[in-house]
Amino acid sequence: MIRGIGSFLKELLEELAGEVVLTVVACLAVAGLALAFVRGWERSPLVTGGVGGALLVFLCHGGWELLRPARPGRRGRLAGVAAATFAVVAYAWSCTCS
């Protein structure tokens, strides 16, 4: 019984540590993107808007790849990267960094 409790506590601490690391990385990524956007807007609003629009299209593609019905065949590299980026952004969006 004691081994079971020790195993449970070890798993709980590992999950908490992993969650903390993911939250810190997500919050730092959001802060970095916000800083890059503000600095870019100061230099060139047109380029910043274009890059922001391209990033939005890329994220939409990733969301589509994750949510569309599965089809046989291999998913392309761009689709895989877009889907992973969408998942990371969705996680970062849900974090409560304040």
PDB file of C-alpha atoms in Angstrom:
ATOM      1  CA  MET A   1       0.000   0.000   0.000  1.00  0.00           C
ATOM      2  CA  ILE A   2       2.840   2.410   0.826  1.00  0.00           C
ATOM      3  CA  ARG A   3       4.482   1.707  -2.550  1.00  0.00           C
ATOM      4  CA  GLY A   4       1.206   2.557  -4.242  1.00  0.00           C
ATOM      5  CA  ILE A   5       1.025   5.903  -2.442  1.00  0.00           C
ATOM      6  CA  GLY A   6       4.677   6.639  -3.246  1.00  0.00           C
ATOM      7  CA  SER A   7       4.107   5.818  -6.905  1.00  0.00           C
ATOM      8  CA  PHE A   8       1.019   8.027  -6.971  1.00  0.00           C
ATOM      9  CA  LEU A   9       2.881  10.959  -5.398  1.00  0.00           C
ATOM     10  CA  LYS A  10       5.815  10.551  -7.793  1.00  0.00           C
ATOM     11  CA  GLU A  11       3.482  10.563 -10.799  1.00  0.00           C
ATOM     12  CA  LEU A  12       1.580  13.555  -9.411  1.00  0.00           C
ATOM     13  CA  LEU A  13       4.777  15.567  -8.935  1.00  0.00           C
ATOM     14  CA  GLU A  14       6.018  14.670 -12.420  1.00  0.00           C
ATOM     15  CA  GLU A  15       2.732  15.809 -13.931  1.00  0.00           C
ATOM     16  CA  LEU A  16       2.786  19.049 -11.945  1.00  0.00           C
ATOM     17  CA  ALA A  17       6.379  19.773 -12.984  1.00  0.00           C
ATOM     18  CA  GLY A  18       5.536  19.077 -16.630  1.00  0.00           C
ATOM     19  CA  GLU A  19       2.500  21.344 -16.451  1.00  0.00           C
ATOM     20  CA  VAL A  20       4.561  24.139 -14.902  1.00  0.00           C
ATOM     21  CA  VAL A  21       7.225  23.839 -17.606  1.00  0.00           C
ATOM     22  CA  LEU A  22       4.608  23.873 -20.390  1.00  0.00           C
ATOM     23  CA  THR A  23       2.854  26.880 -18.855  1.00  0.00           C
ATOM     24  CA  VAL A  24       6.090  28.846 -18.499  1.00  0.00           C
ATOM     25  CA  VAL A  25       7.105  28.067 -22.090  1.00  0.00           C
ATOM     26  CA  ALA A  26       3.644  29.018 -23.374  1.00  0.00           C
ATOM     27  CA  CYS A  27       3.616  32.298 -21.439  1.00  0.00           C
ATOM     28  CA  LEU A  28       7.130  33.187 -22.610  1.00  0.00           C
ATOM     29  CA  ALA A  29       6.140  32.423 -26.203  1.00  0.00           C
ATOM     30  CA  VAL A  30       3.071  34.686 -25.934  1.00  0.00           C
ATOM     31  CA  ALA A  31       5.148  37.459 -24.353  1.00  0.00           C
ATOM     32  CA  GLY A  32       7.841  37.112 -27.035  1.00  0.00           C
ATOM     33  CA  LEU A  33       5.303  37.272 -29.855  1.00  0.00           C
ATOM     34  CA  ALA A  34       3.642  40.316 -28.289  1.00  0.00           C
ATOM     35  CA  LEU A  35       7.009  42.060 -27.939  1.00  0.00           C
ATOM     36  CA  ALA A  36       7.953  41.196 -31.530  1.00  0.00           C
ATOM     37  CA  PHE A  37       4.616  42.534 -32.761  1.00  0.00           C
ATOM     38  CA  VAL A  38       4.990  45.834 -30.876  1.00  0.00           C
ATOM     39  CA  ARG A  39       8.599  46.321 -32.033  1.00  0.00           C
ATOM     40  CA  GLY A  40       7.681  45.388 -35.582  1.00  0.00           C
ATOM     41  CA  TRP A  41       4.716  47.765 -35.598  1.00  0.00           C
ATOM     42  CA  GLU A  42       7.020  50.613 -34.551  1.00  0.00           C
ATOM     43  CA  ARG A  43       9.316  49.928 -37.525  1.00  0.00           C
ATOM     44  CA  SER A  44       6.910  48.918 -40.283  1.00  0.00           C
ATOM     45  CA  PRO A  45       3.172  48.454 -39.736  1.00  0.00           C
ATOM     46  CA  LEU A  46       2.699  47.084 -43.267  1.00  0.00           C
ATOM     47  CA  VAL A  47       5.248  44.282 -42.891  1.00  0.00           C
ATOM     48  CA  THR A  48       4.010  43.482 -39.384  1.00  0.00           C
ATOM     49  CA  GLY A  49       0.432  43.223 -40.644  1.00  0.00           C
ATOM     50  CA  GLY A  50       1.529  41.004 -43.533  1.00  0.00           C
ATOM     51  CA  VAL A  51       3.499  38.668 -41.283  1.00  0.00           C
ATOM     52  CA  GLY A  52       0.602  38.577 -38.810  1.00  0.00           C
ATOM     53  CA  GLY A  53      -1.807  37.708 -41.618  1.00  0.00           C
ATOM     54  CA  ALA A  54       0.476  34.976 -42.917  1.00  0.00           C
ATOM     55  CA  LEU A  55       0.792  33.539 -39.403  1.00  0.00           C
ATOM     56  CA  LEU A  56      -2.999  33.577 -39.052  1.00  0.00           C
ATOM     57  CA  VAL A  57      -3.423  31.712 -42.351  1.00  0.00           C
ATOM     58  CA  PHE A  58      -0.792  29.172 -41.249  1.00  0.00           C
ATOM     59  CA  LEU A  59      -2.633  28.615 -37.948  1.00  0.00           C
ATOM     60  CA  CYS A  60      -5.952  28.215 -39.768  1.00  0.00           C
ATOM     61  CA  HIS A  61      -4.343  25.575 -41.981  1.00  0.00           C
ATOM     62  CA  GLY A  62      -3.111  23.773 -38.850  1.00  0.00           C
ATOM     63  CA  GLY A  63      -6.562  23.868 -37.299  1.00  0.00           C
ATOM     64  CA  TRP A  64      -8.060  22.495 -40.490  1.00  0.00           C
ATOM     65  CA  GLU A  65      -5.507  19.672 -40.571  1.00  0.00           C
ATOM     66  CA  LEU A  66      -6.327  18.717 -36.983  1.00  0.00           C
ATOM     67  CA  LEU A  67     -10.105  18.900 -37.309  1.00  0.00           C
ATOM     68  CA  ARG A  68     -10.799  17.581 -40.798  1.00  0.00           C
ATOM     69  CA  PRO A  69     -11.878  13.990 -41.352  1.00  0.00           C
ATOM     70  CA  ALA A  70      -8.968  11.574 -41.579  1.00  0.00           C
ATOM     71  CA  ARG A  71      -8.055  10.284 -45.021  1.00  0.00           C
ATOM     72  CA  PRO A  72      -5.662   7.540 -45.960  1.00  0.00           C
ATOM     73  CA  GLY A  73      -2.186   8.574 -46.945  1.00  0.00           C
ATOM     74  CA  ARG A  74       0.667  10.457 -45.415  1.00  0.00           C
ATOM     75  CA  ARG A  75       0.267  13.984 -44.122  1.00  0.00           C
ATOM     76  CA  GLY A  76       2.813  16.420 -45.526  1.00  0.00           C
ATOM     77  CA  ARG A  77       5.516  18.081 -43.466  1.00  0.00           C
ATOM     78  CA  LEU A  78       3.949  21.528 -43.733  1.00  0.00           C
ATOM     79  CA  ALA A  79       0.609  20.154 -42.573  1.00  0.00           C
ATOM     80  CA  GLY A  80       2.250  18.430 -39.611  1.00  0.00           C
ATOM     81  CA  VAL A  81       4.126  21.574 -38.583  1.00  0.00           C
ATOM     82  CA  ALA A  82       0.974  23.664 -38.986  1.00  0.00           C
ATOM     83  CA  ALA A  83      -1.034  21.227 -36.861  1.00  0.00           C
ATOM     84  CA  ALA A  84       1.640  21.172 -34.136  1.00  0.00           C
ATOM     85  CA  THR A  85       1.862  24.980 -34.184  1.00  0.00           C
ATOM     86  CA  PHE A  86      -1.914  25.223 -33.896  1.00  0.00           C
ATOM     87  CA  ALA A  87      -1.880  22.858 -30.898  1.00  0.00           C
ATOM     88  CA  VAL A  88       0.857  24.885 -29.158  1.00  0.00           C
ATOM     89  CA  VAL A  89      -0.965  28.158 -29.805  1.00  0.00           C
ATOM     90  CA  ALA A  90      -4.238  26.686 -28.527  1.00  0.00           C
ATOM     91  CA  TYR A  91      -2.440  25.601 -25.350  1.00  0.00           C
ATOM     92  CA  ALA A  92      -0.801  29.015 -24.954  1.00  0.00           C
ATOM     93  CA  TRP A  93      -4.148  30.727 -25.520  1.00  0.00           C
ATOM     94  CA  SER A  94      -5.679  28.734 -22.680  1.00  0.00           C
ATOM     95  CA  CYS A  95      -2.891  29.550 -20.217  1.00  0.00           C
ATOM     96  CA  THR A  96      -3.684  32.178 -17.618  1.00  0.00           C
ATOM     97  CA  CYS A  97      -0.472  34.200 -17.627  1.00  0.00           C
ATOM     98  CA  SER A  98      -1.138  37.429 -15.817  1.00  0.00           C
TER      99      SER A  98
END
